Short mmCIF file of C-alpha atoms in Angstrom, two decimals:
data_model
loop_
_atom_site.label_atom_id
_atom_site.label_comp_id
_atom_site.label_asym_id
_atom_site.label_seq_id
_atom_site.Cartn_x
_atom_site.Cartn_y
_atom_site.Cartn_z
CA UNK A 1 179.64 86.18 -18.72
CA UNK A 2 182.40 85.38 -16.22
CA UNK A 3 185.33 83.28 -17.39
CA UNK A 4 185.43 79.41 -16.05
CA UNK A 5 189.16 80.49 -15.29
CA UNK A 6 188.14 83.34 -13.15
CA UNK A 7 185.45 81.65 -11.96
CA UNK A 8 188.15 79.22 -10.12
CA UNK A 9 190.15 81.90 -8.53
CA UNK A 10 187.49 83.77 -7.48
CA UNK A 11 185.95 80.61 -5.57
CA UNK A 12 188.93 80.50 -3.39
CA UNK A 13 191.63 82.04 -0.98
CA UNK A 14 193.06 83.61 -4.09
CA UNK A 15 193.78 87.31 -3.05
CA UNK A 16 194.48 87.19 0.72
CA UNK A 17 196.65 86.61 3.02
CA UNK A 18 195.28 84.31 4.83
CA UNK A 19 196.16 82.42 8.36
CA UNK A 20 194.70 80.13 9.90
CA UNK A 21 191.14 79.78 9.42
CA UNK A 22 190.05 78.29 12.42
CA UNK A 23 191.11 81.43 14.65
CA UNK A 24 188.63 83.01 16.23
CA UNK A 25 189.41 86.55 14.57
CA UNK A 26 189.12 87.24 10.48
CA UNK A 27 189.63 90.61 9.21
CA UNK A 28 188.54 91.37 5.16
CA UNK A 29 189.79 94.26 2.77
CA UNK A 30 188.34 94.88 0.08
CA UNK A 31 191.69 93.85 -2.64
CA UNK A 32 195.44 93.60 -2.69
CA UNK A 33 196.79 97.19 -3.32
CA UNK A 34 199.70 97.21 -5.89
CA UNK A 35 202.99 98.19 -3.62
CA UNK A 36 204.29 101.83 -3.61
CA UNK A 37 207.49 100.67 -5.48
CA UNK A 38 204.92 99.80 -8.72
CA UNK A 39 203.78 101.68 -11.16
CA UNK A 40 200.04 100.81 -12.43
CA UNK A 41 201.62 99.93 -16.16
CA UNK A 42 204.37 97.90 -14.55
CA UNK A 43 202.41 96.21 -12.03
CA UNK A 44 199.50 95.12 -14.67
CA UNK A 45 201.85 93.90 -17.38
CA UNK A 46 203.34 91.14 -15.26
CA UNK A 47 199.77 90.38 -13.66
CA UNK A 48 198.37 87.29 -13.54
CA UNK A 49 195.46 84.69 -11.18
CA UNK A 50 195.66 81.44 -10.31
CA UNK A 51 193.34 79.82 -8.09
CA UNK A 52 194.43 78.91 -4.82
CA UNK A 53 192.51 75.89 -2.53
CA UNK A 54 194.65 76.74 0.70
CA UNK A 55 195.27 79.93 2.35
CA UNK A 56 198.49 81.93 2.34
CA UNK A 57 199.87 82.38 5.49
CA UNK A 58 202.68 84.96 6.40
CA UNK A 59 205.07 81.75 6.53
CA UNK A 60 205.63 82.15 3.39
CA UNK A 61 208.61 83.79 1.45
CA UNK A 62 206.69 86.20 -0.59
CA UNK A 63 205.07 87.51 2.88
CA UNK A 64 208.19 87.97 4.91
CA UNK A 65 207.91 91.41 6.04
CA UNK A 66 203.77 92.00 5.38
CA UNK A 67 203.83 92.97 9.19
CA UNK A 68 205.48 96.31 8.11
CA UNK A 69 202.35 97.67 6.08
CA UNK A 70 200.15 99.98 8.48
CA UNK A 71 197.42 97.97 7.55
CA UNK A 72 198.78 95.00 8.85
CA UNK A 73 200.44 96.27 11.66
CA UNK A 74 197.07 97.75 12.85
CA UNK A 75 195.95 93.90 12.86
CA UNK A 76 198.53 92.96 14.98
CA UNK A 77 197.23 96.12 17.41
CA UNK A 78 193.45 94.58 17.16
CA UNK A 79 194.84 90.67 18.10
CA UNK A 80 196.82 92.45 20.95
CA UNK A 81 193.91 94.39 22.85
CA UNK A 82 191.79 91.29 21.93
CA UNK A 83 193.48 88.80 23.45
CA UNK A 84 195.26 90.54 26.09
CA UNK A 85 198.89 89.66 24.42
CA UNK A 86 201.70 90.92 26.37
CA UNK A 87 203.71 93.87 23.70
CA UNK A 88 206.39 95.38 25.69
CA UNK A 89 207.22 99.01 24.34
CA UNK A 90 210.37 98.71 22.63
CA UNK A 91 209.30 95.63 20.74
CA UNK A 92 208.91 95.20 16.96
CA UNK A 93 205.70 94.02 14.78
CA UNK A 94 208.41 91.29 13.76
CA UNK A 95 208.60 90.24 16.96
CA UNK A 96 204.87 90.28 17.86
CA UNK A 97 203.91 88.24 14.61
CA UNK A 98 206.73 85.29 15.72
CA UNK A 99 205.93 85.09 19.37
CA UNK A 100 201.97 84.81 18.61
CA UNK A 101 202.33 82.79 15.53
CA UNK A 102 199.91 85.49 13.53
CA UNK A 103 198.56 84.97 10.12
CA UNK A 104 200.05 82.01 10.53
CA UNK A 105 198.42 78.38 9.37
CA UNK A 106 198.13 77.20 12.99
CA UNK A 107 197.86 80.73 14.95
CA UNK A 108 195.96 83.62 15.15
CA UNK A 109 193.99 85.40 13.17
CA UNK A 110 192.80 85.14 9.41
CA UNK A 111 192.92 87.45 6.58
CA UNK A 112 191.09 87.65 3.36
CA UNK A 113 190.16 90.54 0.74
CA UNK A 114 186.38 90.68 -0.85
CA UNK A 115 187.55 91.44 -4.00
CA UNK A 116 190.82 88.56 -5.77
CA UNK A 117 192.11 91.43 -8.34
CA UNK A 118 194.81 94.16 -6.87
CA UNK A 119 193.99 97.92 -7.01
CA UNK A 120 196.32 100.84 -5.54
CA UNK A 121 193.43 102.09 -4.83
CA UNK A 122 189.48 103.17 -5.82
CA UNK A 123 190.00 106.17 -7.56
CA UNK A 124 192.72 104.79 -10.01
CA UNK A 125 190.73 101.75 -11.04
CA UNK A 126 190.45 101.49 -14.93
CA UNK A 127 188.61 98.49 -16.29
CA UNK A 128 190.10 97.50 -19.54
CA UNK A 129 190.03 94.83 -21.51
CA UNK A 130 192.94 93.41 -19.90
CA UNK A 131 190.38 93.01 -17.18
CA UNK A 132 187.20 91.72 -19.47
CA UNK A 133 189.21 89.27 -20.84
CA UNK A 134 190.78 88.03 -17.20
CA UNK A 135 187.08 88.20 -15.58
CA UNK A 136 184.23 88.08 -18.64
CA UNK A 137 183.05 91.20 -16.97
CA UNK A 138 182.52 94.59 -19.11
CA UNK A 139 182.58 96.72 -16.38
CA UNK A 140 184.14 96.91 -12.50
CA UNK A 141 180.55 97.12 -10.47
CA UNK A 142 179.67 93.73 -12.49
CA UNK A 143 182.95 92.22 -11.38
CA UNK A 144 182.00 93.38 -7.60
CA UNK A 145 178.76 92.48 -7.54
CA UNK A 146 179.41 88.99 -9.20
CA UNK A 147 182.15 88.29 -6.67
CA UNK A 148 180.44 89.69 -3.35
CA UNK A 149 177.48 87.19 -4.43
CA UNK A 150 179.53 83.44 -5.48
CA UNK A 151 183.05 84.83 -3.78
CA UNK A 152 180.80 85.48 -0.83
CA UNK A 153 178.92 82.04 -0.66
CA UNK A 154 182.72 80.56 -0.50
CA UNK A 155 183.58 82.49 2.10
CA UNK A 156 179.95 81.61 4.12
CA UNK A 157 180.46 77.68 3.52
CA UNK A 158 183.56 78.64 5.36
CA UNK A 159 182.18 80.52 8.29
CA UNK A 160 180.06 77.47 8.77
CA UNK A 161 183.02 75.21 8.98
CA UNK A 162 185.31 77.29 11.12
CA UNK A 163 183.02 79.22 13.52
CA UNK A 164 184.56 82.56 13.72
CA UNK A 165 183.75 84.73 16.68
CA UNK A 166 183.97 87.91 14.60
CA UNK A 167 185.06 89.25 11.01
CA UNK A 168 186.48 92.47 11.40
CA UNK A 169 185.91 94.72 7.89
CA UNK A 170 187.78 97.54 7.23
CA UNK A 171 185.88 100.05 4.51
CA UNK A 172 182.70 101.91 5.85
CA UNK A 173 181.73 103.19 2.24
CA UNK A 174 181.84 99.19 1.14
CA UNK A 175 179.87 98.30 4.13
CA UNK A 176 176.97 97.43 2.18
CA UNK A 177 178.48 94.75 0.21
CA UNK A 178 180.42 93.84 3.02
CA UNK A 179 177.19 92.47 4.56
CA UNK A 180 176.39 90.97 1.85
CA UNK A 181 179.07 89.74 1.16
CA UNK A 182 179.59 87.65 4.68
CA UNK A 183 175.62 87.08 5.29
CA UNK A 184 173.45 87.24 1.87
CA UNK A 185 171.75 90.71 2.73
CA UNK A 186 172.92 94.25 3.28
CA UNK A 187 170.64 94.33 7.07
CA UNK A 188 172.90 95.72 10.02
CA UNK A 189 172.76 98.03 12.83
CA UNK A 190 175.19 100.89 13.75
CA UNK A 191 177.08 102.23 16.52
CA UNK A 192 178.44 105.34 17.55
CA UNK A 193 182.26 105.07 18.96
CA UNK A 194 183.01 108.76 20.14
CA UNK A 195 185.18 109.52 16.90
CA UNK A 196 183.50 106.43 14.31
CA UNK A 197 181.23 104.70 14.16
CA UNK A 198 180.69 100.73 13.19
CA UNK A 199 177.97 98.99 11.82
CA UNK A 200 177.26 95.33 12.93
CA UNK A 201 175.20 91.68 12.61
CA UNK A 202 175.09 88.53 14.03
CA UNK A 203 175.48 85.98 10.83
CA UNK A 204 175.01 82.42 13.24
CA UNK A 205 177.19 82.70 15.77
CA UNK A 206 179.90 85.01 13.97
CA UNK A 207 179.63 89.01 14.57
CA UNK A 208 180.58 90.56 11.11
CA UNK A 209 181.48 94.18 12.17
CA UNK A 210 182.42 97.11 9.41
CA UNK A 211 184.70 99.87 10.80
CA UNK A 212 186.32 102.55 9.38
CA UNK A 213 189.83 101.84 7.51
CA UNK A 214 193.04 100.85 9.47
CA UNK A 215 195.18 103.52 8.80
CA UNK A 216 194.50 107.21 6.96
CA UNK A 217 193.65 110.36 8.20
CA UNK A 218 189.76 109.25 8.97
CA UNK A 219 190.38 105.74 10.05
CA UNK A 220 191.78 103.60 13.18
CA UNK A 221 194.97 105.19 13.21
CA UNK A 222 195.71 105.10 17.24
CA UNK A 223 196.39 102.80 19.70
CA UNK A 224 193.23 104.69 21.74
CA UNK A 225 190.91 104.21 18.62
CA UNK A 226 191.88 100.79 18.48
CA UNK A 227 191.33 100.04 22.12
CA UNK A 228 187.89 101.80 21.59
CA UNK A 229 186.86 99.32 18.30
CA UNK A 230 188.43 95.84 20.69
CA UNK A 231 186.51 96.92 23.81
CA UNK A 232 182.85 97.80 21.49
CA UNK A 233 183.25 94.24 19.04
CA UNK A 234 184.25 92.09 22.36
CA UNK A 235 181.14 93.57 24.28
CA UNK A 236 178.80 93.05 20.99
CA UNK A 237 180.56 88.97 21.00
CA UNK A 238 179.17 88.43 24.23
#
């Protein structure tokens, strides 16, 4: 039975990094890893959720410097092709992020994570008790599947508010729940890019679109892949 304290955090922009939610472009992970400078021991035994009823932005102190992270400098690649920002070659991600305002509370783009709880990663994910007595849960997939249901319907009353064009995830194996997750039901269609493919719906008037992982050996890790995935989701928009 899930905790009434977990219950709160889950229910809101707890675990992202937010933005602005009114842009026209979300993206969604699947959690917060843990940092590369923290062990898993170190990193759990000063854990701790709160809920939190406005977004983060990358305004914020604890932010400065997010740009950095592959990840998130493959979002700044995705806002650039899609909204034909000018990047001169030379430039930094820094520089990018303060001229466009990005993750920012009145700019562009939008950030969240499926899951609220941080894991380096899926294969070193041990639910413990430190973890059924934060959540209620016994076990990981009841933690997902709770939180891609209520976490979800959150995240939908939101889409209804804001109007998104397009939710851009980032986990093929996930896709599934990523569906599910943004529209109630795992129903999609798929497309073949040359070297990936995507899989797609319509939820109202917001395209949620799963592609592979931004970054890795497998996953949108070039400026041509990129340009590929921005040309395919703005053509799908229309």
């Amino acid at each position: 039975m899930v905790t009434e304290d977990f219950k709160k955090v889950a229910v809101s922009f707890a675990g992202g990094d937010g933005g602005n939610p009114n842009s026209d472009v979300w993206f969604c992970g699947l959690e917060w890893g843990i940092g590369d400078e923290s062990s898993s021991d170190d990193f759990y035994e000063k854990f701790s959720l709160s809920p939190k009823l406005i977004p983060h932005s990358w305004l914020e102190d604890d932010f400065d410097g997010s740009w950095t992270a592959q990840y998130n400098r493959k979002i700044c690649w995705f806002l650039w092709y899609y909204y034909n920002l000018e990047w001169k070659n030379g430039e930094s991600a820094e520089h990018f992020v303060k001229t466009y305002n990005v993750l920012y509370p009145q700019g562009i783009g939008f950030k969240l994570n499926m899951l609220p709880i941080n894991f380096k990663n899926r294969s070193s994910i041990k639910w413990n008790e430190q973890f059924i007595k934060l959540t209620g849960f016994e076990t990981f997939d009841e933690y997902r599947n709770w939180c891609v249901e209520n976490r979800g319907a959150f995240y939908r009353q939101l889409i209804d508010e804001c109007n998104p064009k397009v939710i851009i995830c980032t986990g093929v194996t996930e896709k599934d729940n990523f569906f599910k997750f943004f529209t109630g039901e795992a129903v999609y269609e798929a497309k073949e890019l040359g070297e990936f493919n995507i899989f797609y719906r319509k939820y109202k008037n917001t395209l949620i679109c799963v592609c592979p992982f931004f970054g890795g050996a497998s996953g949108i890790n070039s400026y041509d892949k990129m340009e590929t995935l921005v040309a395919s989701v703005k053509e799908l928009c229309k």
